[in-house]
Short mmCIF file of C-alpha atoms in Angstrom, two decimals:
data_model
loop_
_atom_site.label_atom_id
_atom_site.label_comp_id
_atom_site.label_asym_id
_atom_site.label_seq_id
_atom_site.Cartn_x
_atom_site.Cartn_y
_atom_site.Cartn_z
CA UNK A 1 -35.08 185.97 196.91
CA UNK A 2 -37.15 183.17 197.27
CA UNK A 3 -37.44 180.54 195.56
CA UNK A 4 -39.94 176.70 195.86
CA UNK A 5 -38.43 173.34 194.74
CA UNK A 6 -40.79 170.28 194.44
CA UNK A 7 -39.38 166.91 192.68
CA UNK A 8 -42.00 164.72 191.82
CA UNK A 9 -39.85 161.87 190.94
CA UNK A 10 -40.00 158.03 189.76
CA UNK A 11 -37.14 156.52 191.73
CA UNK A 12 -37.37 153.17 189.70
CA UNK A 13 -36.52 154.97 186.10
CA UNK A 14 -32.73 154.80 188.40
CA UNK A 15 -32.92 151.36 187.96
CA UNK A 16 -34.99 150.95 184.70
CA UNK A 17 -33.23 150.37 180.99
CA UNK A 18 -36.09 150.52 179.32
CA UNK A 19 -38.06 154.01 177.97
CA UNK A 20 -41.28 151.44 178.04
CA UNK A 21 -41.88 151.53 181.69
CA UNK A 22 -44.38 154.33 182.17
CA UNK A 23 -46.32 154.49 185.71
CA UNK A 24 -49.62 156.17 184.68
CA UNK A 25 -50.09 159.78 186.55
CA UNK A 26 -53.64 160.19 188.05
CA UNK A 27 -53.54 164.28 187.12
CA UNK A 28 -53.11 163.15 183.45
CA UNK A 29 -56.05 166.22 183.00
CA UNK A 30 -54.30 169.47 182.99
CA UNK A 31 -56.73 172.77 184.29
CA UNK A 32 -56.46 174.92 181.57
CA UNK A 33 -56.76 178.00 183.94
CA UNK A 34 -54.35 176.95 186.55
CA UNK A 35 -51.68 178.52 185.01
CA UNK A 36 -51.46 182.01 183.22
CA UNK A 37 -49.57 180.71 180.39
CA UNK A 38 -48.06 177.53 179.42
CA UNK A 39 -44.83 176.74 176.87
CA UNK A 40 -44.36 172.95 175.60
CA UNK A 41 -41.02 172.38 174.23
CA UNK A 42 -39.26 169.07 172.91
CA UNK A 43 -35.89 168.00 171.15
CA UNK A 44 -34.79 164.23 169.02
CA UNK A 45 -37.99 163.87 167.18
CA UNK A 46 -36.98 160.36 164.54
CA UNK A 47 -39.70 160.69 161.87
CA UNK A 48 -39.58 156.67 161.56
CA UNK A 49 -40.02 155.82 164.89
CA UNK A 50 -43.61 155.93 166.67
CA UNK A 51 -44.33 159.37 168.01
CA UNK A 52 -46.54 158.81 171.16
CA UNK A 53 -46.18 162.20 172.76
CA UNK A 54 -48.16 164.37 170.41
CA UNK A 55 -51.47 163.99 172.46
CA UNK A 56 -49.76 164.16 175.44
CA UNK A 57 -48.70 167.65 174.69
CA UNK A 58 -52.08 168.76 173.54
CA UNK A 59 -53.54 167.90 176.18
CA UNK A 60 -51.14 170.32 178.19
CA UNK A 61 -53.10 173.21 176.56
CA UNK A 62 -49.89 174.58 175.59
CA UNK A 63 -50.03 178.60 174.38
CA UNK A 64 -46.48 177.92 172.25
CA UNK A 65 -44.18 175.06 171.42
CA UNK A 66 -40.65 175.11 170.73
CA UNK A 67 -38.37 172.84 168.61
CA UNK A 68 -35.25 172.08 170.40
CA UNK A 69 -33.69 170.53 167.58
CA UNK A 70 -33.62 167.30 165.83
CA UNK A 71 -36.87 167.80 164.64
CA UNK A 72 -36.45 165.13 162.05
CA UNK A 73 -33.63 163.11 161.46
CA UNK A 74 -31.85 163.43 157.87
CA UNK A 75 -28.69 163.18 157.75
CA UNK A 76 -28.29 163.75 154.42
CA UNK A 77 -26.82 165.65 151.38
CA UNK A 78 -29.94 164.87 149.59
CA UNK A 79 -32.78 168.12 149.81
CA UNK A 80 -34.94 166.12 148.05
CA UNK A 81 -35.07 163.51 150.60
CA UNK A 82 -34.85 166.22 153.95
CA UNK A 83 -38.08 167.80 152.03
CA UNK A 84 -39.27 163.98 152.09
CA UNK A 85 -38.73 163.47 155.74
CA UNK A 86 -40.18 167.25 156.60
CA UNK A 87 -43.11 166.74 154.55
CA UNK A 88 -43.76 163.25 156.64
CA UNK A 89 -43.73 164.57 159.73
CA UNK A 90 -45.91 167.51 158.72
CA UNK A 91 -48.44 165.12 157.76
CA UNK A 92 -48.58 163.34 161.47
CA UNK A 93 -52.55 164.08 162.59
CA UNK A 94 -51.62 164.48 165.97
CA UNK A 95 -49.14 166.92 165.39
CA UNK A 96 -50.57 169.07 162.84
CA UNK A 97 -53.29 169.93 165.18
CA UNK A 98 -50.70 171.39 167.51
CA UNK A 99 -49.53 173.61 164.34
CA UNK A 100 -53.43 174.34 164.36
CA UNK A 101 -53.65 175.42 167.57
CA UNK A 102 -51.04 177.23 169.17
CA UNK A 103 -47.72 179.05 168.29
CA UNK A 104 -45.03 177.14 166.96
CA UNK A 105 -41.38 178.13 167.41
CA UNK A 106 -38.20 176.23 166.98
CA UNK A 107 -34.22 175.53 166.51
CA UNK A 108 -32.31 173.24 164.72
CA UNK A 109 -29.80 171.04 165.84
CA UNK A 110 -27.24 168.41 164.08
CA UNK A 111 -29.56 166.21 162.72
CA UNK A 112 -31.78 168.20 161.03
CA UNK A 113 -28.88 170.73 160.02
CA UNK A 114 -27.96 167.53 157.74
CA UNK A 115 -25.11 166.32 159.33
CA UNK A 116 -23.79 164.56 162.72
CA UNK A 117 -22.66 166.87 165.03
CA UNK A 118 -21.60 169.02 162.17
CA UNK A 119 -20.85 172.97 162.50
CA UNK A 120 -20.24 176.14 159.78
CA UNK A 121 -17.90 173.32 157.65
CA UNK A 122 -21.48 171.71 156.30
CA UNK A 123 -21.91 172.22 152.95
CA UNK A 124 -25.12 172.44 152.54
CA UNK A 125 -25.85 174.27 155.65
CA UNK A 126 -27.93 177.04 153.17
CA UNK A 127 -30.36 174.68 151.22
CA UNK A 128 -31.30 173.03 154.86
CA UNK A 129 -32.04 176.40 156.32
CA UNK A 130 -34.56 176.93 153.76
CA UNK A 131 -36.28 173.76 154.19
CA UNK A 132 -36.28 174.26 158.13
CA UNK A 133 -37.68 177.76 157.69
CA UNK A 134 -40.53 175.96 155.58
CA UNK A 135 -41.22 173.40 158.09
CA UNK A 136 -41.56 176.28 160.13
CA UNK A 137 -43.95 178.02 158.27
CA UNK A 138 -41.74 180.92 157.66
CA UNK A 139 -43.21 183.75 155.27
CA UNK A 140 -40.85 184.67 152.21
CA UNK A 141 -40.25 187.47 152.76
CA UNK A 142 -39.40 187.26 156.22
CA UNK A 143 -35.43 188.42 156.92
CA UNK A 144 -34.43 184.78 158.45
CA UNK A 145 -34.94 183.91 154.00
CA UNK A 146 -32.50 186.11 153.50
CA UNK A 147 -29.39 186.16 156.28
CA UNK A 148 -27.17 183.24 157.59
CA UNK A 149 -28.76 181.08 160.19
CA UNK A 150 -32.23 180.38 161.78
CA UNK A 151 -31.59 182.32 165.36
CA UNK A 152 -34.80 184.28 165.92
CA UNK A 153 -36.75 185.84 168.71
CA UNK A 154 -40.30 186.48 169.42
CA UNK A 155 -42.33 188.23 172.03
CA UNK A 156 -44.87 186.19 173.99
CA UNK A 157 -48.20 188.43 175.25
CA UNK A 158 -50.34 187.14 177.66
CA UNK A 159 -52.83 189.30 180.58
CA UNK A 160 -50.06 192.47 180.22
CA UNK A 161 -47.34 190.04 180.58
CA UNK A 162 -44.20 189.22 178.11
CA UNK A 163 -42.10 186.36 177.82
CA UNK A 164 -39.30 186.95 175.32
CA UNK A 165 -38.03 183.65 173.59
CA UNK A 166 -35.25 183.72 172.10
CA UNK A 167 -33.99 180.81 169.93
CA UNK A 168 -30.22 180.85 169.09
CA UNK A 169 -28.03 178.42 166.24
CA UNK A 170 -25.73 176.66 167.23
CA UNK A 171 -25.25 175.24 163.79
CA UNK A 172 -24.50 177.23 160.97
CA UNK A 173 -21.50 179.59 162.73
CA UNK A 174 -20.10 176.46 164.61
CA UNK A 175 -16.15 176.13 164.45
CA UNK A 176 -15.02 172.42 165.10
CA UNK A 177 -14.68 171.12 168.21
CA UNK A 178 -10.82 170.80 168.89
CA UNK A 179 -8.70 169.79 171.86
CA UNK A 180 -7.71 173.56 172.12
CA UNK A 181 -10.96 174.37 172.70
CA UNK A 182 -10.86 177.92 171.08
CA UNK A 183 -13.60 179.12 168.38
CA UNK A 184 -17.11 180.26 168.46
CA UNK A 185 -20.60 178.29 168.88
CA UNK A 186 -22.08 181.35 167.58
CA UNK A 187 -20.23 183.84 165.45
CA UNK A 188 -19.94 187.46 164.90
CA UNK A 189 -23.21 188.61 163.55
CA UNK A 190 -25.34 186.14 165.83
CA UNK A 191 -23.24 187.62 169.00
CA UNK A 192 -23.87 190.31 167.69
CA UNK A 193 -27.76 189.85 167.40
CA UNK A 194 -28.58 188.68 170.89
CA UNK A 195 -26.51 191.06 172.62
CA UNK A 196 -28.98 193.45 171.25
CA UNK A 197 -31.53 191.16 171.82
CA UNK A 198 -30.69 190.61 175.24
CA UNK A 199 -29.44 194.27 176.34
CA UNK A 200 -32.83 195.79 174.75
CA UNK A 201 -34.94 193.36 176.47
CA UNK A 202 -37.92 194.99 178.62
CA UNK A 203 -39.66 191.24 178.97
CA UNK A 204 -41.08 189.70 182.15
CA UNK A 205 -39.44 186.70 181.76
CA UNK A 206 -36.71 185.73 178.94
CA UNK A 207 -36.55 182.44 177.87
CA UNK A 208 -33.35 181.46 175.70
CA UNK A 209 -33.68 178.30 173.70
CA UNK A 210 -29.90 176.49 172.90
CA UNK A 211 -30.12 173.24 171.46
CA UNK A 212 -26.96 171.82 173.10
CA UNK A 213 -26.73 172.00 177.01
CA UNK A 214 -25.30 175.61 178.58
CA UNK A 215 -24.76 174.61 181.96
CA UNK A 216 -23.37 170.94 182.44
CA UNK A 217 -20.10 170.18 181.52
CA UNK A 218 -18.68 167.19 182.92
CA UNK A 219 -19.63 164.66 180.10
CA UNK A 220 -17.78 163.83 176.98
CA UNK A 221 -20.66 165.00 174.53
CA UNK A 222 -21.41 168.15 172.55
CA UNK A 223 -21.86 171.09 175.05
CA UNK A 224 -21.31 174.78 175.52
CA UNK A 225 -18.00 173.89 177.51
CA UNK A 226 -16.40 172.58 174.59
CA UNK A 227 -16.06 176.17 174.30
CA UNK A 228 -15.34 177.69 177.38
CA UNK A 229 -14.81 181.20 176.55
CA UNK A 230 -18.33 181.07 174.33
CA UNK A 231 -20.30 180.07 177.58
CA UNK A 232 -18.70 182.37 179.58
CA UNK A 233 -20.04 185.10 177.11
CA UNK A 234 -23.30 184.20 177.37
CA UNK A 235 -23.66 183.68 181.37
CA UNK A 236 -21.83 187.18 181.58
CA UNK A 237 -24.17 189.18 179.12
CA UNK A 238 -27.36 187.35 180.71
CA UNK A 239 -26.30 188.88 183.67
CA UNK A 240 -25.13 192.44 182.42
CA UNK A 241 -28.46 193.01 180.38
CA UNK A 242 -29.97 192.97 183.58
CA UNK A 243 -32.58 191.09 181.69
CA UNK A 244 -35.65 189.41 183.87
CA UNK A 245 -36.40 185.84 184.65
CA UNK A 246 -34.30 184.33 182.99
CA UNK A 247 -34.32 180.33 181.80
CA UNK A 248 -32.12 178.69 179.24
CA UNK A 249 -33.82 175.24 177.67
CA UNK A 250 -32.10 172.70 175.53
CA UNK A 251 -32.29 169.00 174.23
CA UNK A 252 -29.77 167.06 172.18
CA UNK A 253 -29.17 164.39 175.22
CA UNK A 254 -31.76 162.19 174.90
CA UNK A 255 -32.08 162.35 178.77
CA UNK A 256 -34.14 165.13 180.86
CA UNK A 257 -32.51 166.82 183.50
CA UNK A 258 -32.44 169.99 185.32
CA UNK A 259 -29.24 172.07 185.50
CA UNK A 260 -29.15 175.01 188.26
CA UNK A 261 -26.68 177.83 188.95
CA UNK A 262 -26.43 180.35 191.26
CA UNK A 263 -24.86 183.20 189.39
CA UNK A 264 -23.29 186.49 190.93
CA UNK A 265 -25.81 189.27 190.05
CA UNK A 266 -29.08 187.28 189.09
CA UNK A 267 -31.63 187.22 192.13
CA UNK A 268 -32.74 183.86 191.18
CA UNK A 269 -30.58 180.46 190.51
CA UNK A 270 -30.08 180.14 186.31
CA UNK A 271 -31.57 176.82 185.25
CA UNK A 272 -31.16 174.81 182.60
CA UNK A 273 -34.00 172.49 181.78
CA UNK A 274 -33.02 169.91 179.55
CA UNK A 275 -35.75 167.59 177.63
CA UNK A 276 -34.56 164.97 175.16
CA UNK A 277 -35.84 162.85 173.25
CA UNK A 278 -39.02 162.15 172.22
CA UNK A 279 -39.37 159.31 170.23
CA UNK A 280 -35.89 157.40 171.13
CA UNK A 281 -34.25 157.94 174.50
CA UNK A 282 -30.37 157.08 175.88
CA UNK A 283 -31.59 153.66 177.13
CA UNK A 284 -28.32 152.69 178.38
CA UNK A 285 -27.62 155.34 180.65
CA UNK A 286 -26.05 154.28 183.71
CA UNK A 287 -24.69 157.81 185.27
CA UNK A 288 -22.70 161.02 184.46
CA UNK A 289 -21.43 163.76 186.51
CA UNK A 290 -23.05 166.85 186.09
CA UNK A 291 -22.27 169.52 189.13
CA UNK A 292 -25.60 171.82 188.75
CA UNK A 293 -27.80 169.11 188.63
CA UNK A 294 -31.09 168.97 190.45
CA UNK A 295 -33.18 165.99 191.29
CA UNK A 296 -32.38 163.27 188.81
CA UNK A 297 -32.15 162.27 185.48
CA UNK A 298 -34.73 161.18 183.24
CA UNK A 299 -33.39 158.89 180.65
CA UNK A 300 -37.41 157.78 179.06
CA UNK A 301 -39.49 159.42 176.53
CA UNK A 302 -40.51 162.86 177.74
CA UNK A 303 -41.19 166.34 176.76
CA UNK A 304 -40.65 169.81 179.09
CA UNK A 305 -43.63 172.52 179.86
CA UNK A 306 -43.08 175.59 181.58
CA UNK A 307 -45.91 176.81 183.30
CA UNK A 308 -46.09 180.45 184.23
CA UNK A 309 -48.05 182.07 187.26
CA UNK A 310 -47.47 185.76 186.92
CA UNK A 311 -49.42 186.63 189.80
CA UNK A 312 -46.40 185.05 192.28
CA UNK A 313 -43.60 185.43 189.64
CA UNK A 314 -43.30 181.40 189.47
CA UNK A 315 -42.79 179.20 186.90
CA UNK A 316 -43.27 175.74 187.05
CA UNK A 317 -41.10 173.11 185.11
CA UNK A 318 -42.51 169.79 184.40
CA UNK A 319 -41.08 166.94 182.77
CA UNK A 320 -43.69 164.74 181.05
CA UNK A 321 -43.70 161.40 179.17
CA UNK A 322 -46.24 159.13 177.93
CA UNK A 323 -49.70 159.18 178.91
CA UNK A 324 -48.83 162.70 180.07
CA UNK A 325 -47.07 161.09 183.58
CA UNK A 326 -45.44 163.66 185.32
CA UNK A 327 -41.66 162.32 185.49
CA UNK A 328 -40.06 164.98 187.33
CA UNK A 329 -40.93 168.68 188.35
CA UNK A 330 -39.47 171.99 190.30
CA UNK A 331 -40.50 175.29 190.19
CA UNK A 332 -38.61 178.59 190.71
CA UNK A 333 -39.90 182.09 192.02
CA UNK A 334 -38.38 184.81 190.81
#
C-alpha cells in the first residue's frame, strides 16, 4: 500500500478570527481534463447570508455535488415557511446553474430537518422530508416519497469506472443523545439498507456521505461517538463488505478538517474529510483535540472536491474557499 500526502496549507488562518481573510490562489483555473472525475460537496448553507462560493464551485467543473446538510436553515414548525426558504435558495442564479449542469445529490442535517440538533422525537420530521425530497428534485413516484427517511444511494459512471455514493440520515431514526450513550444514529431498516448496500457493493470507489463527523471524537459536539456502539458498526461493516476505496465525508462543524484512520483490514488509511460551512464559519475557533487529524483545521468559508485519477487509483481532496483558493489538500492512493 501506498499512499501520497501533500498539505497545501495557509499557516496564518492558525492565527486568523476572521472567515474574510482570503489569500488569492494563482491556479484559481481548474483543467477540466486533469482529473477523470470530479465530486464537489458542501454542508451549513444560511439562505440569508451572502453565498460567495457558488462560482467557485462551478468553476471546479464538478461531475456531481453533494449536500452535506444544512442546506438551508429553518428551524421551524412552519412548512409553509421551510417551502419559503427552499424556494429562495432555489432561485440563487449561481446555484441553479449548478442544478443545470451536473448531478445533484444530498443529505439533510439538523437544520434543515426543522429542528436544532433534533433526532426521530421531531414532529414534523415527515412533512420536512417531503419538502427536502422536492428541493432535491425527487420524482413522485420515486420509493424515498414513500418510506421513512432520505438515505439513498446512487452509482457514479465515468470511462468504465464506478463510484458508489451513498448518503445516509442521521435524522429521522436518531435516539437522543444521553449520558449513557446507548441508542441508534440510524435505526433498524436504514442498518438494514446499507448493509446491503455496502455488502453488495461491486464499485471502484465507495463514497459514504454522513452529515455529522464519523471519525473524531474528542469534542463536545454532535458526533458518531456519542454513540459508540453505532460507529463501531459502521467501521466494522466497511471493513467486512470488503468494499473498495472507501471515503466517508461530512459537514455540520463549520470548520474543514481531515480525519484519517488506519483500520485493521482496509489497505488504505479511512479518511474523513470534513467541509463546513459555507456561508458562516466557527470564527472563534481557537483549538480542539481530534486524534486522526491530518494537517490542520480550516475554520473560513470553504467547500471539499474530490478529484479522482483512476488511472493511479488516487484521489485527490481539496479544500477550497473563496475565489476558489486552495486552503488545504492531501491525496490518498489506494
Amino acid at each position: 500500500m501506498l499512499k501520497i500526502l501533500r498539505f497545501s496549507v495557509l499557516l496564518f488562518l492558525l492565527g486568523c478570527n476572521s472567515t474574510s481573510n482570503v489569500v488569492n490562489n494563482d491556479e484559481q483555473e481548474i483543467d477540466p481534463k486533469e482529473y477523470d472525475y470530479t465530486i464537489v460537496f458542501g454542508s451549513c448553507n444560511d439562505q440569508e447570508n451572502p453565498q460567495p462560493l457558488w462560482q467557485p464551485i462551478l468553476a471546479n467543473n464538478p461531475d456531481a455535488f453533494i449536500w452535506g446538510g444544512d442546506n438551508i436553515y429553518a428551524d421551524t414548525p412552519d412548512m409553509e415557511k421551510m417551502k419559503e426558504m427552499y424556494d429562495f435558495q432555489n432561485n440563487v442564479e449561481e446555484y441553479q446553474q449548478l442544478v443545470n449542469s451536473t448531478v445533484m445529490l444530498g443529505t439533510w442535517d439538523d437544520h434543515d430537518f426543522g429542528s436544532n440538533n433534533a433526532g426521530k422525537e421531531w414532529d414534523k420530521k415527515a412533512e420536512s422530508q417531503q419538502l427536502f425530497l422536492d428541493f432535491m428534485n425527487v420524482p413522485e413516484d420515486d420509493s424515498r416519497r414513500d418510506r421513512e427517511g432520505v438515505y439513498y444511494s446512487q452509482d457514479l459512471n465515468a470511462d468504465g469506472k464506478t463510484i458508489k455514493v451513498i448518503l445516509l440520515d442521521t435524522r429521522y431514526f436518531r435516539d437522543p443523545i444521553n449520558e449513557g450513550r446507548e441508542g441508534t444514529i440510524l435505526g433498524e431498516a436504514q442498518w438494514s439498507w446499507l448493509e446491503n448496500e455496502l455488502n453488495n457493493s461491486t464499485a471502484d470507489y465507495n463514497i459514504i456521505m454522513s452529515s455529522i463527523q464519523v471519525l473524531s471524537r474528542q469534542h463536545r459536539f454532535e458526533k458518531w461517538a456519542n454513540f459508540p456502539e453505532e460507529r463501531e458498526h459502521l467501521l466494522d461493516l466497511i471493513v467486512s463488505s470488503e468494499i473498495k476505496n472507501p471515503i466517508i465525508i461530512s459537514g455540520d462543524r463549520h470548520i474543514s478538517e481531515f480525519s484519517k484512520m488506519d483500520i485493521d483490514g482496509l489497505e488504505a488509511p479511512l479518511y474523513d474529510f470534513t467541509s463546513s460551512g459555507m456561508t458562516h464559519a466557527y470564527e472563534n475557533f481557537n483549538g480542539e483535540p481530534n486524534m486522526y487529524r491530518e494537517g490542520e483545521v480550516i475554520f473560513q468559508l470553504s467547500f471539499g472536491v474530490l478529484n479522482f485519477d483512476f488511472e493511479n487509483e488516487e484521489v485527490n481532496m481539496q479544500m477550497r474557499g473563496v475565489e476558489n483558493a486552495l486552503l488545504q489538500e492531501t491525496s490518498v492512493k489506494f
